[in-house]
Amino acid sequence: MHEEGAKPEESGVFAAPASMPVDDYCFPHRLLWLARMCLLVALFCAAYLASVALRGGPVAGCGPGSGCDRVLSSHWAYWLGLPVSLPAMAVYLSLLAATVTVNRQQSPGLQQVSLHLIITLSLLVLVSALWF
C-alpha cells in the first residue's frame, strides 16, 4: 500500500510511525485473530438460528411464549420469507474471508478491496444491530 519512496507517515490512514514495522502496525495480528474468533462465534450462532428457523423447532433456552420466542416467530425474524440469520451468515462469512485476505502477502489492490469490504460489512452489521 506504500508507494516506492513514500514515507510511511505520508501514505494514509494505516501508516506506521517510522520506528515501527509497517506490518505490525497496519494489521495487528492479535486484533485480527480476535475479530476472526468473534466472527466464528457469530457465524455459528447465526447458523444455529437458521437451522432452528428452517426446521421450525424450539430454540434452546427459549420457552414458548417468552420474549425470545415472540421475537423469533415475528415478521422481524424473516426477510423475503427467509430467516434473517441466513443473510447474517453470508455477511459474517464474507467478513471472515476479508480478514484473511487483508495481509501483506496479498496484492495492494486485494488489500484495498478487503479493507473496503470490512468497513462496509461492519457498518451493515452495526446498522442491523441498531435496527433490531
Short mmCIF file of C-alpha atoms in Angstrom, two decimals:
data_model
loop_
_atom_site.label_atom_id
_atom_site.label_comp_id
_atom_site.label_asym_id
_atom_site.label_seq_id
_atom_site.Cartn_x
_atom_site.Cartn_y
_atom_site.Cartn_z
CA MET A 1 0.00 0.00 0.00
CA HIS A 2 3.05 2.25 0.20
CA GLU A 3 4.38 3.81 -2.94
CA GLU A 4 8.06 3.47 -3.69
CA GLY A 5 9.98 6.24 -1.94
CA ALA A 6 6.99 7.42 0.13
CA LYS A 7 7.46 7.91 3.83
CA PRO A 8 5.19 5.65 5.92
CA GLU A 9 3.63 8.59 7.76
CA GLU A 10 2.57 10.17 4.45
CA SER A 11 0.86 7.18 2.89
CA GLY A 12 -2.53 7.09 4.57
CA VAL A 13 -4.72 6.12 7.46
CA PHE A 14 -2.86 2.91 8.29
CA ALA A 15 0.58 4.47 8.18
CA ALA A 16 3.07 3.36 10.79
CA PRO A 17 5.49 5.58 12.65
CA ALA A 18 8.99 5.45 11.15
CA SER A 19 10.31 3.42 14.11
CA MET A 20 7.61 0.71 13.90
CA PRO A 21 7.49 -2.05 11.27
CA VAL A 22 4.64 -1.43 8.85
CA ASP A 23 3.29 -5.00 9.03
CA ASP A 24 2.90 -4.91 12.82
CA TYR A 25 1.10 -1.56 12.80
CA CYS A 26 -1.19 -1.87 9.80
CA PHE A 27 -2.85 -5.17 10.62
CA PRO A 28 -2.23 -6.19 14.24
CA HIS A 29 -2.27 -9.98 14.31
CA ARG A 30 -3.88 -10.23 17.75
CA LEU A 31 -6.69 -7.90 16.75
CA LEU A 32 -7.28 -9.84 13.53
CA TRP A 33 -7.40 -13.14 15.42
CA LEU A 34 -9.81 -11.67 17.98
CA ALA A 35 -12.04 -10.43 15.14
CA ARG A 36 -11.88 -13.85 13.46
CA MET A 37 -12.86 -15.63 16.69
CA CYS A 38 -15.79 -13.25 17.23
CA LEU A 39 -16.89 -13.73 13.62
CA LEU A 40 -16.74 -17.52 14.01
CA VAL A 41 -18.94 -17.32 17.12
CA ALA A 42 -21.39 -15.04 15.30
CA LEU A 43 -21.36 -17.37 12.27
CA PHE A 44 -22.12 -20.44 14.39
CA CYS A 45 -24.89 -18.62 16.29
CA ALA A 46 -26.47 -17.46 13.02
CA ALA A 47 -26.17 -21.00 11.61
CA TYR A 48 -27.88 -22.43 14.70
CA LEU A 49 -30.71 -19.89 14.49
CA ALA A 50 -31.10 -20.52 10.75
CA SER A 51 -31.31 -24.28 11.26
CA VAL A 52 -33.89 -23.86 14.02
CA ALA A 53 -35.94 -21.46 11.88
CA LEU A 54 -35.82 -23.75 8.85
CA ARG A 55 -36.73 -26.83 10.91
CA GLY A 56 -39.39 -24.96 12.86
CA GLY A 57 -38.11 -26.26 16.19
CA PRO A 58 -37.64 -24.52 19.51
CA VAL A 59 -34.51 -22.54 20.41
CA ALA A 60 -32.60 -23.89 23.40
CA GLY A 61 -33.40 -21.82 26.48
CA CYS A 62 -36.30 -20.05 24.81
CA GLY A 63 -39.61 -21.24 26.19
CA PRO A 64 -42.99 -20.97 24.45
CA GLY A 65 -44.50 -17.50 24.84
CA SER A 66 -41.26 -15.99 26.14
CA GLY A 67 -39.81 -12.77 24.76
CA CYS A 68 -37.25 -14.52 22.60
CA ASP A 69 -39.93 -16.89 21.25
CA ARG A 70 -42.11 -13.94 20.25
CA VAL A 71 -39.19 -12.20 18.53
CA LEU A 72 -38.03 -15.32 16.68
CA SER A 73 -41.52 -16.00 15.39
CA SER A 74 -42.33 -12.38 14.46
CA HIS A 75 -42.17 -10.85 10.99
CA TRP A 76 -38.88 -9.17 12.02
CA ALA A 77 -37.19 -12.58 12.08
CA TYR A 78 -37.77 -13.05 8.34
CA TRP A 79 -36.77 -11.13 5.24
CA LEU A 80 -38.28 -12.08 1.89
CA GLY A 81 -39.60 -15.23 3.53
CA LEU A 82 -36.15 -16.34 4.73
CA PRO A 83 -34.79 -16.20 8.27
CA VAL A 84 -32.60 -13.10 8.73
CA SER A 85 -29.92 -15.40 10.09
CA LEU A 86 -29.24 -16.67 6.53
CA PRO A 87 -28.06 -13.30 5.17
CA ALA A 88 -26.29 -12.76 8.51
CA MET A 89 -24.31 -15.96 7.86
CA ALA A 90 -23.28 -14.63 4.44
CA VAL A 91 -22.17 -11.32 5.95
CA TYR A 92 -20.17 -12.99 8.74
CA LEU A 93 -18.55 -15.42 6.30
CA SER A 94 -17.63 -12.56 3.95
CA LEU A 95 -16.15 -10.58 6.83
CA LEU A 96 -14.16 -13.62 7.93
CA ALA A 97 -12.79 -14.10 4.41
CA ALA A 98 -11.90 -10.41 4.20
CA THR A 99 -9.88 -10.62 7.42
CA VAL A 100 -7.86 -13.42 5.85
CA THR A 101 -7.13 -11.50 2.63
CA VAL A 102 -6.15 -8.22 4.30
CA ASN A 103 -2.49 -9.02 4.86
CA ARG A 104 0.88 -8.11 3.38
CA GLN A 105 1.19 -11.33 1.35
CA GLN A 106 -1.68 -10.17 -0.87
CA SER A 107 -1.51 -7.57 -3.60
CA PRO A 108 -2.20 -3.96 -2.60
CA GLY A 109 -5.34 -4.00 -4.75
CA LEU A 110 -6.77 -7.02 -2.92
CA GLN A 111 -5.85 -5.49 0.42
CA GLN A 112 -7.72 -2.31 -0.52
CA VAL A 113 -10.81 -4.27 -1.63
CA SER A 114 -10.68 -6.35 1.57
CA LEU A 115 -10.43 -3.26 3.73
CA HIS A 116 -13.36 -1.59 1.96
CA LEU A 117 -15.39 -4.80 2.34
CA ILE A 118 -14.59 -4.99 6.05
CA ILE A 119 -15.66 -1.38 6.58
CA THR A 120 -18.85 -1.73 4.53
CA LEU A 121 -19.97 -5.02 6.08
CA SER A 122 -19.07 -3.84 9.59
CA LEU A 123 -21.30 -0.81 9.07
CA LEU A 124 -24.05 -3.12 7.81
CA VAL A 125 -23.75 -5.25 10.97
CA LEU A 126 -23.83 -2.12 13.14
CA VAL A 127 -26.89 -0.67 11.39
CA SER A 128 -28.64 -4.06 11.57
CA ALA A 129 -27.95 -4.31 15.29
CA LEU A 130 -29.32 -0.82 15.84
CA TRP A 131 -32.38 -1.59 13.69
CA PHE A 132 -33.27 -4.77 15.56
#
